[in-house]
mmCIF file of C-alpha atoms in Angstrom:
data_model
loop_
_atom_site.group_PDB
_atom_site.id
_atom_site.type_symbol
_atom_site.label_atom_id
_atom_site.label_comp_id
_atom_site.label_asym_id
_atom_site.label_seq_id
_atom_site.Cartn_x
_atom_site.Cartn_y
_atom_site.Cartn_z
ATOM 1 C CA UNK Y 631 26.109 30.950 72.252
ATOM 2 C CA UNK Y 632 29.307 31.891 71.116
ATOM 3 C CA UNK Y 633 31.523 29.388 70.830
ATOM 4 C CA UNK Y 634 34.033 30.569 68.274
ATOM 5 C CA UNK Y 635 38.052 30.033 68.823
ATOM 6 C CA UNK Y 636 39.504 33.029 70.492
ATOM 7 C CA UNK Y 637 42.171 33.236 67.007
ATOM 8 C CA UNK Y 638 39.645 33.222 64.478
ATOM 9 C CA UNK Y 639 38.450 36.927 65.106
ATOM 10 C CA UNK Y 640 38.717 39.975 66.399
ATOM 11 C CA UNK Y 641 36.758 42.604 67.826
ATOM 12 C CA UNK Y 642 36.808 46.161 66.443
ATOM 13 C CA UNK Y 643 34.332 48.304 68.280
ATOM 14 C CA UNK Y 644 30.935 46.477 69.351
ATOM 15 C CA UNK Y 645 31.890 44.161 65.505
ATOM 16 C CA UNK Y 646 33.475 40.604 65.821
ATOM 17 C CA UNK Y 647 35.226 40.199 62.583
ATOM 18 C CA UNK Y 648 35.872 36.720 61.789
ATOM 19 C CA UNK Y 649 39.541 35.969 59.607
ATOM 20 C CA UNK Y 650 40.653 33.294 57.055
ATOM 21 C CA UNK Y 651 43.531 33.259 54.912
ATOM 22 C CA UNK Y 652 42.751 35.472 52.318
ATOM 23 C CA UNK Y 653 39.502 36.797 53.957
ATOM 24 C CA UNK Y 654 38.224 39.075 56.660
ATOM 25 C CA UNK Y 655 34.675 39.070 57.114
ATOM 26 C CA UNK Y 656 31.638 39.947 59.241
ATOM 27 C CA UNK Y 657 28.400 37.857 57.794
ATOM 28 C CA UNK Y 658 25.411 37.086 59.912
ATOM 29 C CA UNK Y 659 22.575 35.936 58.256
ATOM 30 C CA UNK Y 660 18.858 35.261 60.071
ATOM 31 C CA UNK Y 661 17.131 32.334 58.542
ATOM 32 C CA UNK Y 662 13.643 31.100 59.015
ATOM 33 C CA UNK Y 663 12.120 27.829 57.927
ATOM 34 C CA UNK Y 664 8.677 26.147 58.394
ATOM 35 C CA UNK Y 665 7.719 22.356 58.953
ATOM 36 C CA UNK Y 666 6.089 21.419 55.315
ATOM 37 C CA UNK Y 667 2.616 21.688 55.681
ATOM 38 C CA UNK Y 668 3.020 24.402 58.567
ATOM 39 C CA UNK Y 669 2.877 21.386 60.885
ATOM 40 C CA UNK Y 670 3.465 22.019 64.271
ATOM 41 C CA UNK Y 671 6.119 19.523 65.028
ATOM 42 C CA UNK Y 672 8.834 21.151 66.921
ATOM 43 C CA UNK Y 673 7.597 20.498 70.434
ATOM 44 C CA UNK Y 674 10.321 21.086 73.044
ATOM 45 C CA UNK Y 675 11.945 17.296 72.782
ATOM 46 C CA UNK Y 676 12.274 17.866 68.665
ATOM 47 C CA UNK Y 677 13.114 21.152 68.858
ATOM 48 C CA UNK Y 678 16.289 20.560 71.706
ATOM 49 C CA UNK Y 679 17.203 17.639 69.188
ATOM 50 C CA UNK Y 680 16.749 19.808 66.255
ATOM 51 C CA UNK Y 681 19.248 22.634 67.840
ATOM 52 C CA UNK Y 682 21.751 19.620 68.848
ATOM 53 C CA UNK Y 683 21.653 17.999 65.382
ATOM 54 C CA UNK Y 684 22.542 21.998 63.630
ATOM 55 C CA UNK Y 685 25.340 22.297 66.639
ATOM 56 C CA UNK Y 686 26.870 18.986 64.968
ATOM 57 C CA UNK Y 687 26.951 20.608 61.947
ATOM 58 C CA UNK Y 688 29.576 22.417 62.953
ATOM 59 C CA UNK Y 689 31.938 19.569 63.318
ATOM 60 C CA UNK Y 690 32.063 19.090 59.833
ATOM 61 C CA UNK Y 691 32.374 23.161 58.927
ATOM 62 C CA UNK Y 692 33.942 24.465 62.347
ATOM 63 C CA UNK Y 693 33.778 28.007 60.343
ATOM 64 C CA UNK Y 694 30.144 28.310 60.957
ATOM 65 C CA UNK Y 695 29.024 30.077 64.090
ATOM 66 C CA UNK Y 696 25.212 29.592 65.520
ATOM 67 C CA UNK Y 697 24.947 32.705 67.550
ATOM 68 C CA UNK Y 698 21.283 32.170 68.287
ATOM 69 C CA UNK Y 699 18.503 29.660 67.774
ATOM 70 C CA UNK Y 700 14.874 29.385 68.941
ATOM 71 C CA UNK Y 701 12.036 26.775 67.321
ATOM 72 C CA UNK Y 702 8.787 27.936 67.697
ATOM 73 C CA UNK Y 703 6.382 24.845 67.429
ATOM 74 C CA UNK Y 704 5.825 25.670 63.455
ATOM 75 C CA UNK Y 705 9.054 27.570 62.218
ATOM 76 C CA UNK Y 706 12.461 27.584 63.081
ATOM 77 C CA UNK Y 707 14.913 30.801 63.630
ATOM 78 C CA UNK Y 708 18.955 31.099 63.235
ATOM 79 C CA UNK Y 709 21.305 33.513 63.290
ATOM 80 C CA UNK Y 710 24.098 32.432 61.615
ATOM 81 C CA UNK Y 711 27.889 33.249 60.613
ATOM 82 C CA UNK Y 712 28.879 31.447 57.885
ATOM 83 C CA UNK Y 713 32.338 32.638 55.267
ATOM 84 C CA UNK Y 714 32.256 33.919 52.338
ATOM 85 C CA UNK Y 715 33.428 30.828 50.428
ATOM 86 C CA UNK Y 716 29.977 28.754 51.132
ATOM 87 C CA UNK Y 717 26.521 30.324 49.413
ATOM 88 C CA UNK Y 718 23.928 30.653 51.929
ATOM 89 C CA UNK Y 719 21.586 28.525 49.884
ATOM 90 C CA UNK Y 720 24.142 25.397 50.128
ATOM 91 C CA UNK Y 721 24.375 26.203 54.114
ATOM 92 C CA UNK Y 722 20.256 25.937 54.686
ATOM 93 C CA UNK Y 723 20.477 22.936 52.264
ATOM 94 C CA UNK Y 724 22.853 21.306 54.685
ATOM 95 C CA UNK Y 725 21.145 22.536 57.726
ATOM 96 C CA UNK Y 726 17.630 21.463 56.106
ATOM 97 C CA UNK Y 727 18.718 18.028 54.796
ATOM 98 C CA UNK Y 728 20.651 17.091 58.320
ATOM 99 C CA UNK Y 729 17.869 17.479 60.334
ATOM 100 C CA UNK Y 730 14.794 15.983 58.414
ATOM 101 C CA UNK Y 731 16.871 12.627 58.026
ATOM 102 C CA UNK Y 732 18.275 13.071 61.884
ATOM 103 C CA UNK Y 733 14.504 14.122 63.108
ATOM 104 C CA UNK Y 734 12.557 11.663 61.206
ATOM 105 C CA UNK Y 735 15.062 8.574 62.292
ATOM 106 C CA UNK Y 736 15.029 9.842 66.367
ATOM 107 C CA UNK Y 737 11.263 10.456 66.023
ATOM 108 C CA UNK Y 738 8.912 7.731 65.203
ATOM 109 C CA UNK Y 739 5.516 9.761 65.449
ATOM 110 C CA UNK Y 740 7.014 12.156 62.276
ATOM 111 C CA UNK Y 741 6.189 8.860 59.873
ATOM 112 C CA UNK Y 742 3.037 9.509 60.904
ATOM 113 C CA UNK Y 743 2.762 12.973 59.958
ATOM 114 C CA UNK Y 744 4.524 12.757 57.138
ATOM 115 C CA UNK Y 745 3.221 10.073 55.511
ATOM 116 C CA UNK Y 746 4.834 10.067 51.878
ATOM 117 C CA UNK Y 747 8.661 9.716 53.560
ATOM 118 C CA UNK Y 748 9.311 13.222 52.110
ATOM 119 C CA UNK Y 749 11.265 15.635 53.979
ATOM 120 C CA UNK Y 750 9.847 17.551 57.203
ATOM 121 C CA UNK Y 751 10.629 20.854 56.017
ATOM 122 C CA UNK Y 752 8.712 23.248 53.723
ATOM 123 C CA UNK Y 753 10.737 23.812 49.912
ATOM 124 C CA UNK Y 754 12.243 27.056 50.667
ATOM 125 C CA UNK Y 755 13.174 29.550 53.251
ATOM 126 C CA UNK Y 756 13.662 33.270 54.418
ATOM 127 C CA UNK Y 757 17.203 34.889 54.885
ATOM 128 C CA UNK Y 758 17.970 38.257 55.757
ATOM 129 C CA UNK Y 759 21.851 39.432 56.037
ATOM 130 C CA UNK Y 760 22.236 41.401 59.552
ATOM 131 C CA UNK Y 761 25.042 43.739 59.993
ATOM 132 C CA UNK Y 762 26.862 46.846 60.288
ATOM 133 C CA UNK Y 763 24.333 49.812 59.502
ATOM 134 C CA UNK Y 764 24.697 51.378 56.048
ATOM 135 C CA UNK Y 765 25.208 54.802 57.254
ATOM 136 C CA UNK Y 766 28.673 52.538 59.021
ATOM 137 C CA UNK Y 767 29.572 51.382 55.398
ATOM 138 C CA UNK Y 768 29.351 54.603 53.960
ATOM 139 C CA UNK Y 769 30.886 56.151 56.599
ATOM 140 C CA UNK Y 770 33.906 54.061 56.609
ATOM 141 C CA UNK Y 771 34.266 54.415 52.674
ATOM 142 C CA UNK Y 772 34.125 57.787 52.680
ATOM 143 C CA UNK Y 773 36.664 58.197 55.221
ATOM 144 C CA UNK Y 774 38.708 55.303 54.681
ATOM 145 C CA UNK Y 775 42.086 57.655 53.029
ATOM 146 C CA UNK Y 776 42.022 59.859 55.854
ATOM 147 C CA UNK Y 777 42.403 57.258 58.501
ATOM 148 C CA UNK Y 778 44.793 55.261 56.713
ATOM 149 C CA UNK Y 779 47.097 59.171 56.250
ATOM 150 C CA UNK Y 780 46.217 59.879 60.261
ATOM 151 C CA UNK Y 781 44.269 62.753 59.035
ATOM 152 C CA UNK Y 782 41.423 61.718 61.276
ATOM 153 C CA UNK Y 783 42.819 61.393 64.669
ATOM 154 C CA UNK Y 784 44.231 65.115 64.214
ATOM 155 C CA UNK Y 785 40.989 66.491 63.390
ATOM 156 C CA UNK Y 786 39.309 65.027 66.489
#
């Protein structure tokens, strides 16, 4: 589900590092969010439509990468790249906000089950940063002056 421009990153070892201006970056974040009420909504027609509407998202911020989606029938999960210049919580509140209008308006029955013309999704969510190991970071710090000198391709 990549669908990144070949020039907007680069690969160094198993890593895809993603480039802007003044910025290189690796950030993947995995983000969970529930129906409100824990309602079990995302059937397979909602949830295709649901991982459409997110893909569109992209149009608008063609910096953010879905690398992986599924809906379960009560929760959704992403794995997402997004830069460092937009917060997490402003990405899910785009993400969130998108699809409860775009859901609600393609899918009558949700007026149903949600009643009070609130939003479909739950106040809140889960996000959890993926990455590079720690043991990687540290690594790489600790050895960063002897790469840059050559010093570590003679001792190998």
């Amino acid at each position: 589900m990549d669908a990144r421009p070949a020039s907007s990153w680069y690969a160094h070892g198993m890593a895809k590092y993603n480039r802007q201006a003044h910025a290189v970056y690796y950030t993947r974040y995995h983000i969970i969010w529930i129906p409100r009420f824990r309602r079990k909504i995302l059937i397979a027609g909602v949830a295709s439509y649901l991982e459409i509407k997110l893909q569109e998202i992209t149009k608008h911020y063609p910096d953010v990468y879905f690398l992986e989606m599924n809906a379960q029938t009560d929760h959704i999960h992403i794995l997402l790249s997004i830069p460092p210049k937009y917060s997490i919580s402003h990405m899910v509140n785009i993400m969130k906000s998108n699809t409860s209008n775009a859901l609600k308006q393609k899918f009558s029955f949700l007026k149903n089950v949600y009643y009070d013309d609130g939003p479909i999704w739950a106040t809140g969510y889960f996000v959890s940063t993926v990455g590079v190991s720690e043991q990687t970071v540290q690594n790489y710090i600790r050895y960063q002056t002897r790469e840059e000198t050559g010093q570590a391709q003679l001792e190998l």
